[in-house]
Tab-separated table of C-alpha atoms and ligand atoms in Angstrom:
chain	number	residue	atom	x	y	z
T	27	MET	CA	0.000	0.000	0.000
T	28	ALA	CA	1.266	3.508	-0.800
T	29	ALA	CA	2.589	5.479	2.191
T	30	SER	CA	0.131	8.153	3.212
T	31	LYS	CA	2.836	10.550	4.390
T	32	PHE	CA	6.182	11.651	3.051
T	33	LYS	CA	8.688	14.376	3.732
T	34	ILE	CA	9.431	17.173	1.298
T	35	ALA	CA	12.397	19.563	1.376
T	36	LEU	CA	12.259	22.923	-0.408
T	37	VAL	CA	15.829	24.084	-1.011
T	38	GLN	CA	15.986	27.887	-1.155
T	39	LEU	CA	19.403	28.121	-2.790
T	40	PHE	CA	21.448	31.339	-2.944
T	41	VAL	CA	22.175	31.575	-6.682
T	42	THR	CA	25.260	33.482	-7.858
T	43	ALA	CA	26.728	34.299	-11.274
T	44	ASN	CA	29.178	31.403	-10.862
T	45	LYS	CA	27.593	28.295	-12.368
T	46	SER	CA	30.049	25.784	-10.872
T	47	GLU	CA	29.523	27.288	-7.442
T	48	ASN	CA	25.728	27.044	-7.869
T	49	LEU	CA	25.984	23.389	-8.862
T	50	ALA	CA	28.336	22.527	-6.013
T	51	ARG	CA	26.154	24.221	-3.390
T	52	ALA	CA	22.963	22.737	-4.811
T	53	SER	CA	24.550	19.286	-4.636
T	54	LYS	CA	25.620	19.850	-1.019
T	55	LEU	CA	22.151	21.087	0.014
T	56	ILE	CA	20.447	18.137	-1.711
T	57	SER	CA	22.582	15.782	0.436
T	58	GLN	CA	21.765	17.832	3.510
T	59	ALA	CA	18.031	17.646	2.716
T	60	ALA	CA	18.234	13.882	2.232
T	61	GLY	CA	20.151	13.616	5.507
T	62	GLY	CA	17.268	15.531	7.100
T	63	GLY	CA	14.927	12.739	6.049
T	64	ALA	CA	13.410	14.188	2.858
T	65	ASN	CA	11.954	11.733	0.331
T	66	LEU	CA	11.421	14.448	-2.277
T	67	VAL	CA	13.778	17.412	-2.661
T	68	ALA	CA	13.051	20.453	-4.840
T	69	LEU	CA	15.291	23.286	-6.069
T	70	PRO	CA	14.371	26.810	-7.242
T	71	GLU	CA	13.683	28.263	-10.674
T	72	CYS	CA	16.954	29.049	-12.479
T	73	PHE	CA	19.137	27.357	-9.879
T	74	ASN	CA	22.286	27.329	-12.026
T	75	SER	CA	22.076	30.869	-13.420
T	76	PRO	CA	21.063	34.377	-12.378
T	77	TYR	CA	17.459	35.071	-13.416
T	78	GLY	CA	17.506	37.511	-16.335
T	79	THR	CA	17.006	37.411	-20.093
T	80	LYS	CA	20.607	38.482	-20.768
T	81	TYR	CA	21.900	35.503	-18.755
T	82	PHE	CA	19.790	32.764	-20.346
T	83	PRO	CA	21.810	32.413	-23.612
T	84	GLU	CA	25.115	32.349	-21.673
T	85	TYR	CA	24.047	29.759	-19.082
T	86	ALA	CA	21.872	27.592	-21.340
T	87	GLU	CA	22.699	23.906	-21.662
T	88	LYS	CA	21.527	20.857	-23.524
T	89	ILE	CA	19.727	18.180	-21.537
T	90	PRO	CA	21.546	16.014	-20.593
T	91	GLY	CA	24.367	18.428	-19.745
T	92	GLU	CA	26.525	19.593	-16.866
T	93	SER	CA	23.671	20.689	-14.580
T	94	THR	CA	21.321	17.774	-15.191
T	95	ASN	CA	24.215	15.304	-14.842
T	96	MET	CA	24.809	16.747	-11.371
T	97	LEU	CA	21.092	16.361	-10.585
T	98	ALA	CA	20.991	12.748	-11.766
T	99	LYS	CA	23.994	11.880	-9.595
T	100	ALA	CA	22.634	13.741	-6.556
T	101	ALA	CA	19.263	11.964	-6.829
T	102	LYS	CA	20.982	8.571	-7.095
T	103	ASP	CA	23.618	9.167	-4.393
T	104	ASN	CA	20.992	10.397	-1.952
T	105	LYS	CA	18.144	8.076	-3.047
T	106	VAL	CA	15.560	10.838	-3.349
T	107	PHE	CA	13.072	12.082	-5.885
T	108	LEU	CA	14.617	15.323	-7.100
T	109	VAL	CA	12.808	18.203	-8.798
T	110	GLY	CA	15.685	20.084	-10.328
T	111	GLY	CA	14.188	23.572	-10.139
T	112	SER	CA	14.775	24.917	-13.600
T	113	ILE	CA	17.646	25.813	-15.903
T	114	PRO	CA	17.906	27.669	-19.199
T	115	GLU	CA	17.832	24.856	-21.781
T	116	GLU	CA	19.055	25.046	-25.392
T	117	ASP	CA	17.400	22.775	-27.920
T	118	GLY	CA	17.235	23.134	-31.698
T	119	GLY	CA	18.445	26.735	-31.589
T	120	LYS	CA	15.735	27.793	-29.103
T	121	LEU	CA	15.995	28.463	-25.377
T	122	TYR	CA	13.503	27.253	-22.772
T	123	ASN	CA	13.069	27.588	-19.011
T	124	THR	CA	13.086	23.881	-18.174
T	125	SER	CA	12.545	21.760	-15.094
T	126	THR	CA	13.777	18.164	-14.867
T	127	VAL	CA	12.817	15.456	-12.375
T	128	PHE	CA	14.930	12.449	-11.362
T	129	ASN	CA	13.965	9.319	-9.455
T	130	PRO	CA	16.104	7.770	-6.668
T	131	GLU	CA	17.878	5.656	-9.314
T	132	GLY	CA	19.065	8.863	-10.994
T	133	GLU	CA	16.828	8.409	-14.056
T	134	LEU	CA	15.177	11.379	-15.737
T	135	ILE	CA	11.435	10.818	-15.288
T	136	ALA	CA	9.978	14.195	-16.308
T	137	LYS	CA	10.879	17.346	-18.189
T	138	PHE	CA	8.706	20.468	-18.211
T	139	ARG	CA	9.267	23.677	-20.167
T	140	LYS	CA	7.649	26.811	-18.710
T	141	VAL	CA	4.424	27.213	-20.627
T	142	HIS	CA	3.517	30.825	-19.792
T	143	LEU	CA	6.435	33.192	-20.303
T	144	PHE	CA	6.859	35.981	-17.747
T	145	ASP	CA	6.162	39.046	-19.898
T	146	ILE	CA	4.947	41.868	-17.688
T	147	ASP	CA	5.170	45.638	-17.413
T	148	VAL	CA	4.087	47.172	-14.112
T	149	PRO	CA	4.622	50.922	-14.645
T	150	GLY	CA	7.321	52.397	-12.435
T	151	LYS	CA	8.007	49.023	-10.796
T	152	ILE	CA	9.116	46.162	-12.998
T	153	ARG	CA	9.274	45.306	-16.673
T	154	PHE	CA	10.386	41.785	-17.544
T	155	GLN	CA	10.057	40.079	-20.918
T	156	GLU	CA	11.146	36.456	-20.813
T	157	SER	CA	10.143	36.166	-24.467
T	158	GLU	CA	13.129	38.378	-25.426
T	159	THR	CA	15.261	35.232	-25.251
T	160	LEU	CA	13.028	32.271	-24.314
T	161	SER	CA	10.428	30.221	-26.141
T	162	PRO	CA	7.437	28.721	-24.324
T	163	GLY	CA	6.941	25.013	-23.757
T	164	SER	CA	3.854	23.348	-25.112
T	165	GLY	CA	3.206	20.362	-22.856
T	166	LEU	CA	1.931	19.719	-19.354
T	167	VAL	CA	3.857	17.296	-17.126
T	168	THR	CA	3.012	15.098	-14.167
T	169	PHE	CA	5.173	12.412	-12.623
T	170	ASP	CA	4.500	9.454	-10.368
T	171	THR	CA	6.104	8.757	-7.020
T	172	PRO	CA	5.276	5.914	-4.599
T	173	TYR	CA	3.418	8.564	-2.572
T	174	CYS	CA	1.276	10.412	-5.120
T	175	LYS	CA	1.156	11.881	-8.586
T	176	VAL	CA	2.813	15.320	-8.746
T	177	GLY	CA	2.071	18.175	-11.185
T	178	LEU	CA	4.935	20.380	-12.300
T	179	ALA	CA	4.985	23.959	-13.584
T	180	ILE	CA	7.223	27.010	-13.256
T	181	CYS	CA	6.662	30.359	-11.543
T	182	TYR	CA	4.399	32.512	-13.784
T	183	ASP	CA	2.469	29.330	-14.654
T	184	ILE	CA	0.943	29.512	-11.155
T	185	ARG	CA	-1.128	32.510	-12.294
T	186	PHE	CA	-3.089	30.279	-14.684
T	187	PRO	CA	-5.575	28.270	-12.614
T	188	GLU	CA	-6.669	26.074	-15.523
T	189	LEU	CA	-3.290	24.327	-15.518
T	190	ALA	CA	-3.610	23.428	-11.823
T	191	GLN	CA	-7.176	22.227	-12.414
T	192	ILE	CA	-6.029	19.958	-15.232
T	193	TYR	CA	-3.295	18.493	-13.042
T	194	THR	CA	-5.860	17.891	-10.309
T	195	ARG	CA	-8.159	16.171	-12.748
T	196	ARG	CA	-5.212	13.975	-13.790
T	197	GLY	CA	-4.962	12.791	-10.181
T	198	CYS	CA	-2.273	14.987	-8.604
T	199	LYS	CA	-2.243	15.581	-4.850
T	200	LEU	CA	0.787	17.854	-4.909
T	201	LEU	CA	1.711	20.667	-7.301
T	202	LEU	CA	5.256	22.035	-7.375
T	203	TYR	CA	6.232	25.411	-8.791
T	204	PRO	CA	9.923	26.355	-8.748
T	205	GLY	CA	9.578	30.137	-8.993
T	206	ALA	CA	11.309	33.472	-8.618
T	207	PHE	CA	8.800	36.197	-7.828
T	208	ASN	CA	10.277	39.642	-7.165
T	209	MET	CA	10.057	42.543	-4.723
T	210	THR	CA	6.923	43.923	-6.434
T	211	THR	CA	4.849	40.827	-7.155
T	212	GLY	CA	6.253	38.730	-4.296
T	213	PRO	CA	4.666	40.573	-1.369
T	214	ALA	CA	1.448	41.103	-3.313
T	215	HIS	CA	0.789	37.751	-4.940
T	216	TRP	CA	3.227	34.914	-4.052
T	217	GLU	CA	1.430	33.418	-1.050
T	218	LEU	CA	-2.039	34.393	-2.254
T	219	LEU	CA	-1.607	32.485	-5.524
T	220	GLN	CA	-0.318	29.377	-3.756
T	221	ARG	CA	-3.142	29.373	-1.260
T	222	GLY	CA	-5.613	29.954	-4.074
T	223	ARG	CA	-4.341	27.026	-6.151
T	224	ALA	CA	-4.229	24.785	-3.044
T	225	LEU	CA	-7.742	25.664	-1.927
T	226	ASP	CA	-9.319	25.544	-5.394
T	227	ASN	CA	-7.920	22.102	-6.002
T	228	GLN	CA	-7.770	20.763	-2.435
T	229	LEU	CA	-4.170	19.602	-2.642
T	230	TYR	CA	-0.683	20.552	-1.462
T	231	VAL	CA	1.171	23.314	-3.310
T	232	GLY	CA	4.919	23.855	-2.921
T	233	THR	CA	6.911	26.781	-4.294
T	234	ILE	CA	10.697	26.965	-4.354
T	235	SER	CA	12.423	30.333	-4.777
T	236	PRO	CA	16.073	31.282	-4.958
T	237	ALA	CA	17.261	33.102	-1.817
T	238	ARG	CA	17.151	36.895	-2.069
T	239	ASP	CA	20.272	38.611	-3.390
T	240	GLU	CA	19.852	42.374	-2.956
T	241	LYS	CA	22.768	42.965	-5.358
T	242	ALA	CA	21.335	40.941	-8.240
T	243	SER	CA	19.737	42.660	-11.248
T	244	TYR	CA	16.533	40.709	-10.451
T	245	VAL	CA	15.890	40.492	-6.714
T	246	ALA	CA	13.964	37.326	-5.837
T	247	TRP	CA	11.338	37.464	-3.095
T	248	GLY	CA	12.359	34.175	-1.446
T	249	HIS	CA	9.805	32.701	0.987
T	250	SER	CA	9.616	29.174	-0.453
T	251	THR	CA	6.365	27.777	0.901
T	252	LEU	CA	4.231	24.679	1.342
T	253	VAL	CA	0.452	25.128	1.534
T	254	ASN	CA	-1.956	22.346	2.549
T	255	PRO	CA	-5.315	21.400	0.949
T	256	TRP	CA	-7.184	23.572	3.475
T	257	GLY	CA	-5.279	26.582	2.127
T	258	GLU	CA	-3.026	26.951	5.174
T	259	VAL	CA	0.694	27.714	5.027
T	260	VAL	CA	2.385	24.774	6.752
T	261	ALA	CA	6.026	25.717	6.109
T	262	LYS	CA	7.641	28.900	4.882
T	263	ALA	CA	11.228	30.112	4.442
T	264	GLY	CA	12.489	33.601	5.129
T	265	HIS	CA	14.483	35.245	2.343
T	266	GLU	CA	17.921	33.779	3.000
T	267	GLU	CA	19.370	30.441	1.924
T	268	GLU	CA	17.688	27.649	3.866
T	269	ILE	CA	15.996	24.282	3.566
T	270	VAL	CA	12.338	24.091	4.537
T	271	TYR	CA	11.029	20.655	5.525
T	272	SER	CA	7.451	19.514	5.877
T	273	ASP	CA	5.390	16.343	5.946
T	274	VAL	CA	2.919	15.957	3.108
T	275	ASP	CA	-0.069	14.076	4.526
T	276	LEU	CA	-2.008	12.545	1.662
T	277	SER	CA	-4.835	11.326	3.893
T	278	TYR	CA	-5.517	14.998	4.649
T	279	VAL	CA	-6.083	15.611	0.910
T	280	ASP	CA	-8.746	12.869	0.938
T	281	GLU	CA	-10.270	14.217	4.157
T	282	VAL	CA	-10.609	17.773	2.818
T	283	ARG	CA	-11.956	16.538	-0.515
T	284	SER	CA	-14.622	14.418	1.164
T	285	SER	CA	-15.618	17.134	3.664
T	286	ILE	CA	-16.153	19.785	0.968
T	287	PRO	CA	-16.701	17.725	-2.196
T	288	THR	CA	-16.420	20.519	-4.796
T	289	SER	CA	-14.981	18.232	-7.457
T	290	ASN	CA	-18.245	16.235	-7.559
T	291	GLN	CA	-20.356	19.374	-7.477
T	292	ARG	CA	-19.158	20.957	-10.726
T	293	ARG	CA	-21.878	22.062	-13.143
T	294	ALA	CA	-20.662	20.470	-16.371
T	295	ASP	CA	-23.979	21.505	-17.897
T	296	ILE	CA	-23.005	25.200	-17.666
T	297	TYR	CA	-19.167	25.275	-17.903
T	298	LYS	CA	-16.277	22.957	-18.627
T	299	LEU	CA	-12.507	22.663	-18.523
T	300	GLN	CA	-10.800	21.264	-21.594
T	301	ASP	CA	-7.387	19.548	-21.521
T	302	MET	CA	-5.927	20.097	-25.014
T	303	SER	CA	-2.330	19.129	-24.247
T	304	GLN	CA	-0.730	16.091	-25.817
T	305	ASN	CA	1.112	14.996	-22.665
U	427	LIG	N1	9.204	35.213	-12.488
U	427	LIG	C1	8.047	34.734	-12.912
U	427	LIG	O1	7.984	33.896	-13.778
U	427	LIG	C2	6.745	35.173	-12.335
U	427	LIG	C3	6.639	36.320	-11.422
U	427	LIG	O2	7.588	36.846	-10.869
U	427	LIG	C4	5.267	36.810	-11.205
U	427	LIG	O3	4.314	36.226	-11.752
U	427	LIG	O4	5.091	37.808	-10.512
């Protein structure tokens, strides 16, 4: 029978401009998280590179490549499921913001390319256009663990509730979003969006941010978080480098879903959600 509880570790890595240093520290923190009892370890968006359109072409790699080879080894050495945050990926002359997932044998079991690119312009605050250098992915990705099915997306994707609903309909009990919100949208929307997705879908939602670097051109908000199916924050980092641990209690997902059975109360006669993706 599948275990009804497992331990997750959200690794809020301090990302620098030095790729080798980022990989070495990520590897060390993955071991530390496994040593702390985590069954599933997750890294932040852009864990091997500063977050910025000018950096993506310079730091981009093929998959497999240097960064994903490190992830495969770390997953195998530490016998954990590993969600490798994301990296800038180069494929066929295009760049993507890509997350990879490895099982405890070190095998690549999922690859997700950020579907919604972060193109925003908040007057006087922040303008960011990921599409200057990145292309969007076109598929949705879930992966299986012995504990539950997990849905994967990246940062800005959390603003699109349909994606989370589709993952829920596919049977996920946990959604993970490596993400790097900023000093404008972080305080306003980061926790609210996670609690919204968790409550709407009655599942766990985990977000994994880089630690805040006040000197970086893009200052990440930090505050990696786990929210439960009741919409409560059960674990939350500050803004510095740290590992946040929490139990994920799958029986609580079932309990919340049976107490407030919204998924059986949908009015398919007046609205519907359509899953058009191929995977
Ligand atoms: N960085 C992102 O992709 C998203 C973000 O910061 C936001 O939605 O706000």
